[in-house]
Amino acid sequence: MIVFPMRLGSSGATTTNPKRRCLLLSYSLYTKTTVTHSVDATIVKTGFNPDTSRSNFKLNDLVANGQVAQAHQLFDKMCHRNTYSLNTLISGYVKSGNLARARDLFDGMPVRTEVSWTILIGGYSQNNQPVGAFKLYAEMCRWGTVPDYVTFATLLSCCNETLMTKTVTQVHSHIVKLGFNRTLKVCNSLLDAYCKIGTLELANRLFLEMPIRDSVSFNAMITGYSNDGLNNQAINLFIEMQSSGIMPSEFTFAAVICASMGLNDVSLGHQFHTLVIKANFFWNVFVSNAFLDFYSKHNSIDNAKRLFDEMPLLDCVSYNVIITGFVWAGKVKESLDIFHELQSTSFNRKEFPFATMLSLAATELNLKIGRQIHAQTLVTDANSDILVGNALVDMYARCDSFEEAIAIFASLPDKSAVPWTAIISAYVQKGFYDEALQLFKKMRQDYVYGDQATFASTLRASANLTSLSLGKQVHSAMVSLGCISNVFCGSSLVDMYAKCGHIQEAIQAFEEMPVRNIVSWNAMISAYAQDGDGEATLKTFEDLIKSGLQPDSVSFLGVLTACSHRGLVEQGLAHFRSMTQKHRISIKREHYASMVDLLCRCGQFGEAQRLMNEMPFEPDEIMLSSVMRSCRVHKNQDFAKRAADALFKMEILRDAAPYVNMSNIYAEAGQWEDVSKVKKAMKDRGVKKVTAYSWVEVNHHVHVFTANDRTHPQIEDIRMKIGVLGRKMEEEGYKPDTSVILQNVNEEVKVESLKYHSERLAIAFALMSTPEGSPIIVMKNLRACVDCHAAIKVISKIVGRDIVVRDSSRFHRFRNGCCSCGDYW
């Protein structure tokens, strides 16, 4: 009870004036009545029963302090409960994140007010369940409960792109019907909702019709424009906001900085930075973080670090942004230093940029750092975050720790396309193409739809395994999911069709690409080069330059490869010199290897030797092996022996190819004693000859053959087919070239051996198993021999079919007795 003191006179005595006593009494009664009404209002709110009222006060206090369990115990002991009691307890469970318990209490309520509905709608909103929130609102309307402005503001705050426009427009109609369309808070919430679901036209119409606008209205519209890529409109609206006299907030500046990033306008970003300083918002960490992000994403990491050092206030986001910026800039040491600095702060460790640091470890292939970061995620329970979990899978996979990657992958509660893609990409990068494809099939079986990165990696695996059927399936999935316009998917599609021998489909995929980058052009240049089409390769290279893009080292490698396949020495030398003289591109080992191969193929061994002497590094196994192959063709035994000596001195050799080549050179010269010495040296060193095999895809199955194969279930029919072909080949004038059989055996054995080389078995099987007139595509892991090349030319004429053979060097397209290589390969 509030007691007011009596007014004292000048003498200090109590006032005795009857009129003044009457006035004081009247004032006292008025005050007492006001206080009583206030108390009554509280009693009405918490319960007329004094015990219920006191319990409700305690209940509210426990919920406010987060003691929900104790609040529920008190609730259970209350003799008399009311709607206020239930609303308070439901609110407690909503705040603690236990939406299921809150819903149970709500469903059991005998009486529900608009407050009850609004509290639970807010619970769905906090748990990012907009569909559940709108369903609850619809149920509220069916019950006949009239929402208030708080209900609408709460409901609309949870909108996102998963909601349909019709849903929000129906709520809009309710707002108009109930007269809340002139309530600023409701209009701002509705405006923000339209922007979030991507209906900017409706948002703009509402914005123009609003009788009153504040900074929140402008912020919602500016953010909506920026998020939808309408960055110029966002900037113009900010200017209009300034003209209308409405003061910007920190959210305004963050939105316009985002628009500046979208416009890629660094100077505009600098102007906004100056405006922020003048408006005295530099102290605001939210705004400063937006500028940190802006500078780090525009190759201005030094400016970002300067701003970071000058910021009066830093939060965990500040550290996350600057660390991520250094990682993107490739500054490993700086990012690690700041991460160590972050660890000494008092910020919530669960919010540290663990995903970014794990991506750094993955990029650097630094398993040690990756394990240290993983340990910290376990301590902070950050490993339960889906982004961190995905990053862990990626890091372990790329660092060759596949068992750990798969174990973490299996433990992920929500397997999106990201972790699937991480493992698939890692398998592809390591050359485990079959495993990658099997994983892709499992992903589709689990109804997980890939993204651009998934398709690009899977196409790369299909290309390297020359699995055309799976490549076409991926192509179809890309079309249905709308990924076909992605430049990296398109480039992978070109590469897949080219490596599977379907050059026309590769050309079509390239021509249909709406946007091309250097990767796309390189894919097409490499496709023509591997197909042996030197003229098309050079023309595509010229078209690349005309497009305004600059060629890179990969572009030149394709050009030099094409020149090598066609013997274009002058063009090859000109492009080789232009790398440094015109395009300022460093010449790498593979470019020298291509030029040496080009010169040696043309028999210019002196020029090749001079170029090798000029190289800033020693010739490697690939280069010397190509020298030996050319020496065998041109019968240059001296140069071959020098190359072989250099190869034999190497500590590590990939396979026995150098020994085999040298042995073949001696065998062709009839020097069988030297052949025996080379074979003994090969045996002593423990290197083994790579088995030659060929494969062909028929009815979505790959059939693999080795020389003199007896394992295929249809091998007898295949050998009979070869016999029939052999007789027809003889009629066409074919004579076996037994010089390719470098064994000291009689002529009949050599002729019989030639019949069953792996590519001939594959071709015979394909002729039996595919429709008449359809093309045949065969792949081989090693180079085709001269006799097989001659034989397949004749076979193509006899059967009237196009036969494509891809060996380890290039594609050979046989048609009507001729080969696309012009017998030069």
Coordinates of C-alpha atoms in Angstrom, one line a residue, residues 708-710 714-724 752 756 761 764 768:
N708 CA 45.1 -64.8 -76.0
D709 CA 42.3 -64.5 -73.5
R710 CA 40.4 -67.7 -72.6
Q714 CA 31.8 -66.4 -75.2
I715 CA 35.5 -66.9 -76.1
E716 CA 34.9 -69.8 -78.5
D717 CA 32.4 -67.8 -80.5
I718 CA 34.8 -64.9 -80.5
R719 CA 37.7 -67.0 -81.8
M720 CA 35.4 -68.4 -84.5
K721 CA 34.5 -64.8 -85.5
I722 CA 38.2 -63.9 -85.7
G723 CA 38.8 -67.0 -87.9
V724 CA 36.0 -65.8 -90.3
E752 CA 48.7 -67.3 -84.5
Y756 CA 44.3 -62.9 -80.6
L761 CA 39.2 -60.0 -79.3
A764 CA 35.2 -59.4 -82.6
M768 CA 28.9 -60.2 -82.6

